[in-house]
Coordinates of C-alpha atoms in Angstrom, one line a residue:
M1 CA 103.2 115.3 124.5
L2 CA 101.0 112.2 124.7
L3 CA 98.0 114.4 123.9
A4 CA 99.7 115.7 120.9
L5 CA 100.6 112.2 119.7
G6 CA 97.0 111.1 120.2
L7 CA 95.6 114.1 118.2
S8 CA 98.1 113.4 115.5
A9 CA 97.0 109.7 115.3
C10 CA 93.4 110.8 115.1
S11 CA 94.2 113.3 112.5
T12 CA 96.0 110.7 110.4
G13 CA 93.0 108.3 110.6
F14 CA 90.6 111.1 109.7
Y15 CA 92.5 112.1 106.6
K16 CA 93.0 108.5 105.5
K17 CA 89.2 107.8 105.7
W18 CA 88.5 111.1 104.0
A19 CA 90.9 110.3 101.1
D20 CA 89.7 106.7 100.8
K21 CA 86.0 107.7 100.7
E22 CA 86.6 110.1 97.8
T23 CA 89.2 108.1 96.0
Y24 CA 87.3 104.8 96.1
G25 CA 84.2 106.6 95.0
I26 CA 86.0 107.6 91.9
L27 CA 87.4 104.2 91.3
R28 CA 84.1 102.5 91.8
K29 CA 82.5 104.8 89.2
K30 CA 85.4 104.6 86.7
A31 CA 85.8 100.8 87.1
S32 CA 82.2 100.2 86.1
K33 CA 83.3 101.3 82.6
V34 CA 86.2 98.8 82.4
P35 CA 85.5 95.1 81.9
N36 CA 86.8 92.7 84.6
S37 CA 87.6 95.4 87.1
G38 CA 86.0 96.7 90.3
Q39 CA 86.7 98.1 93.7
D40 CA 87.3 94.6 95.1
F41 CA 90.3 94.4 92.7
L42 CA 91.5 97.9 93.6
D43 CA 91.4 97.8 97.4
I44 CA 94.9 98.7 98.7
T45 CA 94.3 97.7 102.3
P46 CA 97.6 95.9 103.3
P47 CA 97.1 92.1 103.6
P48 CA 97.1 90.5 107.1
P49 CA 100.1 88.4 108.2
V50 CA 100.1 85.2 106.2
S51 CA 98.5 82.1 107.9
M52 CA 98.8 78.6 106.4
E53 CA 97.1 76.9 109.3
E54 CA 93.9 76.2 107.3
L55 CA 95.9 74.2 104.6
R56 CA 96.4 70.5 105.0
K57 CA 99.8 69.1 105.7
N58 CA 101.6 66.7 103.4
M59 CA 102.4 63.6 105.6
K60 CA 104.0 61.6 102.8
K61 CA 107.8 61.3 102.6
E62 CA 108.9 61.1 99.0
E63 CA 111.7 58.7 98.3
F64 CA 112.8 60.4 95.1
L65 CA 113.9 63.5 97.1
G66 CA 116.6 61.5 98.9
D67 CA 118.1 63.3 101.8
R68 CA 116.1 66.4 100.9
A69 CA 112.7 64.7 101.6
F70 CA 112.3 66.7 104.7
V71 CA 111.5 69.8 102.6
E72 CA 108.1 68.3 101.8
E73 CA 107.4 66.3 104.9
G74 CA 104.8 68.2 107.0
A75 CA 104.7 71.0 104.4
R76 CA 101.5 72.8 103.6
V77 CA 99.8 71.7 100.3
I78 CA 99.0 74.5 97.9
N79 CA 97.0 74.0 94.8
L80 CA 96.8 76.4 91.8
A81 CA 93.7 78.2 93.1
K82 CA 95.4 78.9 96.4
A83 CA 98.6 80.0 94.8
L84 CA 96.8 82.5 92.6
D85 CA 94.8 83.7 95.7
L86 CA 98.0 84.3 97.6
A87 CA 99.7 86.0 94.6
V88 CA 96.9 88.6 94.0
H89 CA 96.8 89.5 97.7
R90 CA 100.5 89.3 98.7
N91 CA 102.8 89.7 95.6
R92 CA 104.8 92.9 96.1
N93 CA 104.8 94.1 92.6
Y94 CA 101.0 93.4 92.2
L95 CA 100.3 95.5 95.3
T96 CA 102.4 98.3 93.9
Q97 CA 100.5 98.3 90.7
K98 CA 97.2 98.5 92.6
E99 CA 98.6 101.5 94.6
A100 CA 99.5 103.2 91.4
V101 CA 95.9 103.1 90.3
Y102 CA 94.8 104.5 93.7
Q103 CA 97.3 107.3 93.4
A104 CA 96.1 108.2 90.0
A105 CA 92.5 108.6 91.3
L106 CA 93.9 110.4 94.4
G107 CA 95.6 112.9 92.1
L108 CA 92.3 113.4 90.3
T109 CA 90.6 114.6 93.5
L110 CA 93.0 117.5 93.6
T111 CA 92.4 118.3 89.9
R112 CA 88.7 118.3 90.5
Q113 CA 89.1 120.6 93.4
Q114 CA 90.6 123.3 91.1
Y115 CA 87.2 123.4 89.3
S116 CA 85.1 123.7 92.6
P117 CA 84.9 126.5 95.2
I118 CA 88.1 126.6 97.2
L119 CA 88.1 128.3 100.6
A120 CA 91.0 130.3 102.0
G121 CA 91.5 132.1 105.3
S122 CA 94.3 133.9 107.0
G123 CA 94.8 136.3 109.9
S124 CA 97.5 138.0 111.9
G125 CA 97.8 139.9 115.2
T126 CA 100.6 142.2 116.4
K127 CA 101.2 144.3 119.5
S128 CA 103.7 147.2 119.3
S129 CA 105.0 149.8 121.7
N130 CA 106.7 153.1 121.0
V131 CA 108.5 155.3 123.6
T132 CA 109.4 158.9 122.8
L133 CA 110.9 161.7 124.8
S134 CA 108.6 164.7 125.2
G135 CA 109.9 167.8 127.0
V136 CA 112.4 167.4 129.7
N137 CA 112.7 164.0 131.2
N138 CA 109.2 163.1 130.0
L139 CA 108.8 159.7 128.3
V140 CA 105.6 159.0 126.4
R141 CA 104.7 155.4 125.7
T142 CA 102.3 154.5 122.9
S143 CA 101.0 151.0 122.6
T144 CA 98.8 149.6 119.8
Q145 CA 97.2 146.3 119.0
T146 CA 96.6 145.4 115.3
T147 CA 94.6 142.5 114.0
T148 CA 93.8 141.5 110.4
G149 CA 91.6 138.8 109.0
N150 CA 90.9 137.5 105.5
L151 CA 88.4 135.0 104.3
G152 CA 87.9 134.1 100.7
V153 CA 86.5 131.7 98.2
S154 CA 87.5 131.2 94.6
A155 CA 86.5 128.9 91.8
L156 CA 87.5 128.1 88.2
T157 CA 84.6 127.3 86.0
R158 CA 84.7 124.9 83.0
T159 CA 84.2 127.9 80.7
G160 CA 87.5 129.4 81.9
A161 CA 85.9 132.1 84.1
Q162 CA 87.6 132.7 87.5
I163 CA 85.3 133.9 90.3
A164 CA 86.8 135.1 93.6
T165 CA 85.1 136.5 96.7
N166 CA 87.1 138.0 99.5
L167 CA 86.3 139.4 102.9
T168 CA 89.0 141.4 104.7
T169 CA 89.0 143.3 108.0
N170 CA 91.7 145.4 109.7
F171 CA 91.3 146.5 113.4
V172 CA 93.6 148.8 115.3
K173 CA 93.2 149.5 119.0
F174 CA 95.3 152.0 121.0
L175 CA 96.0 150.5 124.4
T176 CA 97.2 153.9 125.8
G177 CA 95.8 157.4 125.5
G178 CA 92.2 156.6 126.1
G179 CA 92.0 153.2 124.3
N180 CA 90.6 154.6 121.0
S181 CA 90.2 152.1 118.2
N182 CA 89.1 152.0 114.5
G183 CA 88.7 149.4 111.8
L184 CA 88.1 148.8 108.1
S185 CA 86.3 145.9 106.5
Q186 CA 85.7 145.1 102.8
L187 CA 83.8 142.5 100.9
G188 CA 84.8 142.1 97.3
V189 CA 83.8 140.0 94.3
S190 CA 85.7 139.7 91.1
L191 CA 85.0 137.9 87.8
T192 CA 87.5 137.2 85.0
Q193 CA 86.2 135.6 81.8
P194 CA 88.5 134.8 78.8
I195 CA 86.9 135.7 75.5
L196 CA 89.4 134.4 72.9
A197 CA 92.4 132.3 74.1
G198 CA 91.5 130.0 76.9
T199 CA 87.8 130.4 76.6
G200 CA 85.2 127.6 76.3
Y201 CA 84.9 124.1 77.8
L202 CA 87.5 122.5 75.5
S203 CA 90.4 124.7 76.5
A204 CA 89.5 125.6 80.1
S205 CA 88.7 122.0 81.1
E206 CA 91.6 120.3 79.3
T207 CA 93.5 119.6 82.5
L208 CA 90.4 118.1 84.2
T209 CA 89.4 116.1 81.0
Q210 CA 92.9 114.5 80.7
A211 CA 93.1 113.7 84.5
E212 CA 89.7 112.0 84.3
R213 CA 90.8 109.9 81.3
N214 CA 94.1 109.1 82.9
V215 CA 92.3 107.3 85.7
I216 CA 90.5 105.2 83.2
Y217 CA 93.8 104.4 81.5
S218 CA 95.3 103.4 84.8
I219 CA 92.4 101.0 85.6
R220 CA 92.6 99.4 82.1
T221 CA 96.4 99.1 82.4
F222 CA 96.0 97.3 85.8
A223 CA 93.2 95.1 84.5
Q224 CA 95.5 94.0 81.6
F225 CA 98.4 93.6 84.0
R226 CA 96.3 91.3 86.2
K227 CA 95.7 89.0 83.3
S228 CA 99.4 88.9 82.4
F229 CA 100.3 88.4 86.1
V230 CA 97.9 85.5 86.6
V231 CA 99.3 83.8 83.5
S232 CA 102.9 84.3 84.7
I233 CA 102.0 82.9 88.2
T234 CA 100.3 79.9 86.5
Q235 CA 103.4 79.4 84.3
Q236 CA 105.7 79.5 87.3
Y237 CA 103.4 77.1 89.3
Y238 CA 103.4 74.5 86.6
S239 CA 107.1 75.0 86.0
A240 CA 107.7 74.1 89.6
I241 CA 105.5 71.0 89.2
Q242 CA 107.5 70.1 86.0
S243 CA 110.8 70.5 88.0
R244 CA 109.4 68.2 90.6
E245 CA 108.4 65.6 88.0
T246 CA 111.8 65.9 86.4
A247 CA 113.4 65.1 89.7
R248 CA 111.1 62.1 90.1
N249 CA 111.9 60.8 86.6
A250 CA 115.6 61.3 87.2
Y251 CA 115.4 59.3 90.3
L252 CA 113.5 56.5 88.6
A253 CA 116.2 56.4 85.9
F254 CA 118.9 56.3 88.5
K255 CA 117.3 53.5 90.5
A256 CA 116.7 51.5 87.3
F257 CA 120.4 51.8 86.4
D258 CA 121.3 51.0 90.0
F259 CA 119.6 47.6 89.6
V260 CA 121.1 46.9 86.2
V261 CA 124.6 47.8 87.4
A262 CA 124.2 45.5 90.4
R263 CA 123.0 42.6 88.2
E264 CA 125.8 43.2 85.6
T265 CA 128.4 43.4 88.3
A266 CA 127.2 40.0 89.7
M267 CA 127.2 38.5 86.2
Q268 CA 130.7 39.7 85.5
A269 CA 131.9 38.3 88.8
E270 CA 130.6 34.9 87.7
N271 CA 132.3 35.5 84.4
A272 CA 129.0 35.1 82.6
A273 CA 128.9 35.2 78.8
N274 CA 128.6 38.5 77.1
S275 CA 129.2 40.3 80.4
T276 CA 132.5 42.0 80.1
K277 CA 134.3 44.5 82.3
S278 CA 133.9 47.1 79.5
S279 CA 130.1 46.9 79.6
V280 CA 130.1 47.0 83.4
F281 CA 132.3 50.1 83.4
R282 CA 130.0 51.7 80.8
L283 CA 127.0 51.1 82.9
V284 CA 128.7 52.3 86.1
Q285 CA 129.7 55.5 84.3
S286 CA 126.2 56.0 83.1
R287 CA 124.9 55.4 86.6
I288 CA 127.1 58.3 87.8
V289 CA 125.7 60.5 85.1
F290 CA 122.1 59.6 86.1
N291 CA 122.9 60.1 89.7
R292 CA 124.3 63.6 89.0
N293 CA 121.2 64.4 86.9
W294 CA 119.0 63.4 89.8
L295 CA 120.8 65.5 92.3
N296 CA 120.8 68.5 89.9
A297 CA 117.1 68.0 89.3
I298 CA 116.3 68.1 93.1
Q299 CA 118.3 71.3 93.3
S300 CA 116.4 72.9 90.4
Y301 CA 113.1 71.9 92.0
E302 CA 113.9 73.5 95.3
A303 CA 115.1 76.7 93.5
A304 CA 111.9 76.8 91.4
L305 CA 109.8 76.4 94.6
D306 CA 111.7 79.2 96.4
N307 CA 111.2 81.6 93.4
L308 CA 107.5 80.7 93.4
K309 CA 107.3 81.5 97.1
I310 CA 108.7 84.9 96.6
N311 CA 106.1 85.7 93.9
L312 CA 103.3 84.4 96.1
G313 CA 104.4 86.7 98.9
L314 CA 105.5 83.9 101.2
P315 CA 108.7 83.7 103.2
V316 CA 111.2 81.4 101.5
T317 CA 111.5 79.5 104.7
E318 CA 107.8 78.5 104.5
R319 CA 107.6 74.8 103.6
I320 CA 105.1 74.1 100.9
V321 CA 104.3 71.4 98.4
L322 CA 102.3 71.9 95.2
D323 CA 99.1 69.9 94.6
Y324 CA 100.0 67.2 92.1
K325 CA 96.3 66.9 91.2
D326 CA 96.6 70.1 89.2
K327 CA 98.9 68.3 86.7
E328 CA 96.7 65.3 86.5
D329 CA 93.7 67.6 85.7
L330 CA 95.3 69.1 82.7
K331 CA 93.3 68.6 79.5
I332 CA 93.9 69.2 75.9
I333 CA 91.1 71.7 75.2
E334 CA 90.5 72.8 71.6
V335 CA 90.1 76.5 70.9
P336 CA 87.1 77.2 68.6
G337 CA 87.1 79.4 65.5
T338 CA 89.8 80.4 63.2
V339 CA 92.9 82.6 63.6
E340 CA 91.1 85.4 61.8
D341 CA 88.3 85.1 64.4
A342 CA 90.9 85.2 67.2
I343 CA 92.5 88.4 65.7
A344 CA 89.2 90.1 65.4
V345 CA 88.3 89.3 69.0
G346 CA 91.8 90.5 70.2
L347 CA 91.5 93.8 68.4
S348 CA 88.1 94.3 70.0
N349 CA 88.8 93.2 73.5
R350 CA 92.4 94.2 74.4
L351 CA 92.4 96.9 77.0
D352 CA 95.8 98.2 76.1
V353 CA 94.6 98.8 72.5
W354 CA 91.6 100.6 74.0
N355 CA 94.0 103.0 75.8
L356 CA 95.9 103.7 72.6
R357 CA 92.7 104.4 70.7
D358 CA 91.6 106.9 73.3
Q359 CA 95.1 108.5 73.4
V360 CA 94.7 109.3 69.7
E361 CA 91.5 111.2 70.7
D362 CA 93.5 112.9 73.4
A363 CA 96.2 114.0 71.0
S364 CA 93.6 115.3 68.5
R365 CA 91.9 117.3 71.3
K366 CA 95.2 118.8 72.3
V367 CA 95.8 120.0 68.7
L368 CA 92.5 121.9 68.9
V369 CA 93.4 123.4 72.3
A370 CA 96.8 124.5 71.0
K371 CA 95.2 126.2 68.0
Q372 CA 93.0 128.2 70.3
Q373 CA 95.9 129.3 72.4
V374 CA 97.4 131.1 69.3
L375 CA 94.5 133.7 69.5
P376 CA 95.1 137.0 71.4
T377 CA 94.3 137.0 75.1
V378 CA 91.3 139.1 75.9
N379 CA 89.7 138.9 79.4
A380 CA 86.4 140.6 80.5
L381 CA 86.8 142.0 84.1
V382 CA 84.1 142.7 86.6
N383 CA 84.8 143.9 90.2
Y384 CA 82.3 144.7 92.9
S385 CA 83.1 145.6 96.6
V386 CA 81.2 146.8 99.7
L387 CA 83.0 148.8 102.4
D388 CA 82.2 149.8 106.0
N389 CA 82.4 153.4 107.4
P390 CA 85.9 154.6 108.1
G391 CA 86.7 154.8 111.8
R392 CA 84.1 152.2 112.7
K393 CA 85.1 150.5 116.0
Q394 CA 83.6 147.2 115.2
F395 CA 83.1 144.9 112.2
G396 CA 80.4 146.0 109.8
L397 CA 79.6 146.6 106.2
E398 CA 77.5 149.5 104.7
P399 CA 75.7 148.6 101.5
E400 CA 75.7 152.2 100.5
N401 CA 79.5 152.3 100.6
R402 CA 80.2 150.3 97.4
N403 CA 82.0 150.5 94.2
Y404 CA 82.2 148.5 91.0
S405 CA 84.0 148.4 87.8
M406 CA 83.9 146.7 84.4
G407 CA 86.4 146.5 81.7
F408 CA 88.8 144.2 79.9
N409 CA 92.5 143.6 79.5
A410 CA 94.2 142.2 76.4
D411 CA 97.5 140.8 75.2
L412 CA 97.7 140.9 71.4
N413 CA 100.1 138.0 71.5
L414 CA 102.5 139.5 69.0
N415 CA 105.2 137.0 69.8
Q416 CA 103.6 133.8 68.7
K417 CA 106.6 131.6 68.4
P418 CA 106.0 129.7 71.7
E419 CA 102.4 129.0 70.8
R420 CA 103.5 128.0 67.3
N421 CA 105.9 125.5 68.7
V422 CA 103.3 124.1 71.1
M423 CA 100.8 123.7 68.3
R424 CA 103.4 122.0 66.0
S425 CA 104.5 119.7 68.8
A426 CA 100.8 118.8 69.4
I427 CA 100.4 117.9 65.7
I428 CA 103.5 115.7 65.8
T429 CA 102.3 114.0 69.0
E430 CA 99.0 113.2 67.3
Q431 CA 100.9 111.6 64.4
Q432 CA 102.9 109.6 66.9
A433 CA 99.8 108.4 68.7
R434 CA 98.3 107.1 65.5
R435 CA 101.5 105.2 64.7
A436 CA 101.6 103.8 68.2
L437 CA 98.0 102.6 67.7
D438 CA 98.8 101.1 64.3
L439 CA 101.9 99.3 65.8
S440 CA 99.9 98.0 68.7
E441 CA 97.2 96.5 66.4
E442 CA 99.9 94.9 64.2
T443 CA 101.6 93.5 67.4
V444 CA 98.3 92.0 68.5
R445 CA 97.8 90.4 65.1
S446 CA 101.4 89.1 65.1
A447 CA 101.1 87.8 68.7
I448 CA 97.8 85.9 68.1
R449 CA 99.1 84.4 64.8
A450 CA 102.2 83.2 66.7
D451 CA 100.0 81.9 69.6
W452 CA 97.8 80.0 67.1
R453 CA 100.8 78.4 65.5
N454 CA 102.3 77.6 68.9
L455 CA 99.1 76.0 70.0
Q456 CA 99.0 73.7 66.9
L457 CA 102.6 72.9 67.5
A458 CA 102.0 72.2 71.2
R459 CA 99.2 69.8 70.3
K460 CA 101.4 67.9 67.8
Q461 CA 104.3 67.8 70.3
Y462 CA 101.9 66.3 72.9
E463 CA 100.7 63.6 70.5
L464 CA 104.4 62.8 69.5
A465 CA 105.3 62.6 73.2
R466 CA 102.5 60.0 73.7
T467 CA 103.7 58.0 70.8
G468 CA 107.3 58.3 72.0
M469 CA 106.2 57.1 75.5
E470 CA 104.7 54.0 74.0
L471 CA 107.8 53.3 72.0
S472 CA 110.3 54.0 74.8
T473 CA 108.4 51.8 77.2
S474 CA 108.4 48.9 74.7
R475 CA 112.1 49.4 73.8
L476 CA 113.2 49.5 77.4
E477 CA 111.3 46.3 78.1
V478 CA 113.0 44.6 75.2
E479 CA 116.5 45.9 76.2
E480 CA 116.0 44.8 79.8
A481 CA 114.9 41.4 78.6
F482 CA 117.9 41.0 76.3
N483 CA 120.2 42.2 79.0
A484 CA 118.8 39.7 81.5
E485 CA 119.4 36.9 79.1
G486 CA 122.9 38.2 78.3
L487 CA 122.0 39.1 74.7
G488 CA 121.9 42.9 74.9
T489 CA 124.6 45.5 75.1
A490 CA 125.3 48.1 77.7
I491 CA 125.1 51.0 75.2
N492 CA 121.7 49.9 74.0
L493 CA 120.4 49.7 77.6
V494 CA 121.9 53.1 78.4
D495 CA 120.2 54.7 75.4
A496 CA 116.9 53.0 76.1
Q497 CA 116.9 54.2 79.7
R498 CA 117.9 57.7 78.7
D499 CA 115.2 57.9 76.1
M500 CA 112.6 56.6 78.6
N501 CA 113.6 59.3 81.1
D502 CA 113.5 62.0 78.4
T503 CA 110.1 60.8 77.2
R504 CA 108.6 60.9 80.7
N505 CA 109.8 64.5 81.0
L506 CA 108.3 65.3 77.6
M507 CA 104.9 63.9 78.6
V508 CA 104.8 66.3 81.5
S509 CA 106.3 69.3 79.7
T510 CA 104.1 69.0 76.6
S511 CA 100.8 68.7 78.5
I512 CA 101.8 71.7 80.7
N513 CA 103.1 73.6 77.6
Y514 CA 99.8 73.2 75.8
T515 CA 97.8 74.6 78.7
L516 CA 100.2 77.6 79.0
V517 CA 100.2 78.3 75.3
R518 CA 96.4 78.2 75.3
L519 CA 96.4 80.7 78.3
Q520 CA 98.7 83.0 76.4
L521 CA 96.4 82.9 73.4
Y522 CA 93.4 83.8 75.6
L523 CA 95.5 86.6 77.2
D524 CA 96.5 88.0 73.8
M525 CA 92.8 87.8 72.6
G526 CA 91.6 89.7 75.7
V527 CA 89.2 86.9 76.7
L528 CA 90.9 85.8 79.9
F529 CA 88.9 87.2 82.8
I530 CA 90.3 87.2 86.4
D531 CA 88.2 86.9 89.5
K532 CA 89.0 88.7 92.8
D533 CA 90.9 85.8 94.1
G534 CA 93.1 85.4 91.0
G535 CA 91.2 82.5 89.4
W536 CA 91.0 82.7 85.6
I537 CA 88.2 81.9 83.3
S538 CA 88.1 82.0 79.5
V539 CA 84.9 83.6 78.4
L540 CA 85.6 82.1 75.0
N541 CA 85.2 78.5 76.2
K542 CA 83.3 79.3 79.4
E543 CA 85.7 77.2 81.4
K544 CA 85.1 77.2 85.1
P545 CA 87.5 79.1 87.2
Q546 CA 90.4 77.2 88.7
G547 CA 89.7 75.8 92.1
E548 CA 86.0 75.2 91.6

């Protein structure tokens, strides 16, 4: 049993290597025709167990996390480059998409085999005994041993011809009555060539042609998916940073109010002028609101971090903290050209649009194939065989014992309704393919126009946030000074502190939003290239990949 298990394991390893060698060969050749793809991107080898030991630990305890500060203390620091690297090697959906490309190429190996020589072999052996009564009390036993063997090779050519060669042998040996034996062997070759329906490269090779092109489509689809995937991980990464900053700002607002409430309470206790119980109660209620906002912000931050871990392929129990330097490195980078230039680039570079253009060609080709299938079926037939001498006791062939035949068979295809329906459906499919391409191109135009407007809006929002930050800072300083001198009101101080907190959040969100909108524009233009570790680079601005 152990030997059987060992042979099974060896067999599994052999077939895996055999399949990988042929499939990766196809992917390597096909990927060379698709920009920003390659075997490094399509390797489906399972990733090793995750190890975070090489990453530095965060030794800082953040006060703004309150009693949840332990989630970051001693956690591994992950920057954007590392997050993208983890995602493209460990994200479950990403790995599934890669495996789908591999399976498309694996299926092509079987389709290709149908157009190459295919070997087949079979055999059987039987032993039979027969007992009969002869005369009086005389039993006669007859035993025979029969063996048969068959070895053949067949091939379908790209012109539609089917060639088959077959070698058969039958051998019968009488085990009783002197042990006589005889056999019969035959070698045959046949050729079937369509003349009308099904003839020619176009029709005969349609299955192979479509399978070859489907692999290209799969690689393009995955290359486009990789771009969208990296943008989505980047968005999630910065969203988690934004959630962390929101928690920090909420804490700062809460602490500022804590100080004001303590001061106002002391002034009210001394019965200071303009310090009434009503204003103190107002500040205390606002302090509770800011406290609640702070606690909710911490909860949102931890939830965002857990969701990011899942998409990075990390256990949710793994403690990580994101590198805050990535937020500080954000820059407002202008996109060159005009929106018309961006649309032209998008229509030229988008891989999903490439697929739809090629699928229009597929549909047109299938119309031609369907038209040919309406023709009558006429096949030219050629058969040739060589036999051995009857009664021969061992395997052998006699070239003199041969026969051959030539002829044809035909089907006038008088019932053409099935072929008519197939042809009409093919024409409709072609019309649908052209509409799908037209819709896709319009969708690209619409998306890029929207991205361009969003980018301009994001730039204006960032500038407004900077102006608002200056005003909020000045206003809060004034209200705090008035309040310290007993000249301000609680409601003005509450509004100033709330505006200051909102403006801090806006400064973070608008800078992050501008970067993400710009990435979305690059994605829709098809100029966002992804390296094997998930880093992104815009070939439009020649920005360096993240992490360098």
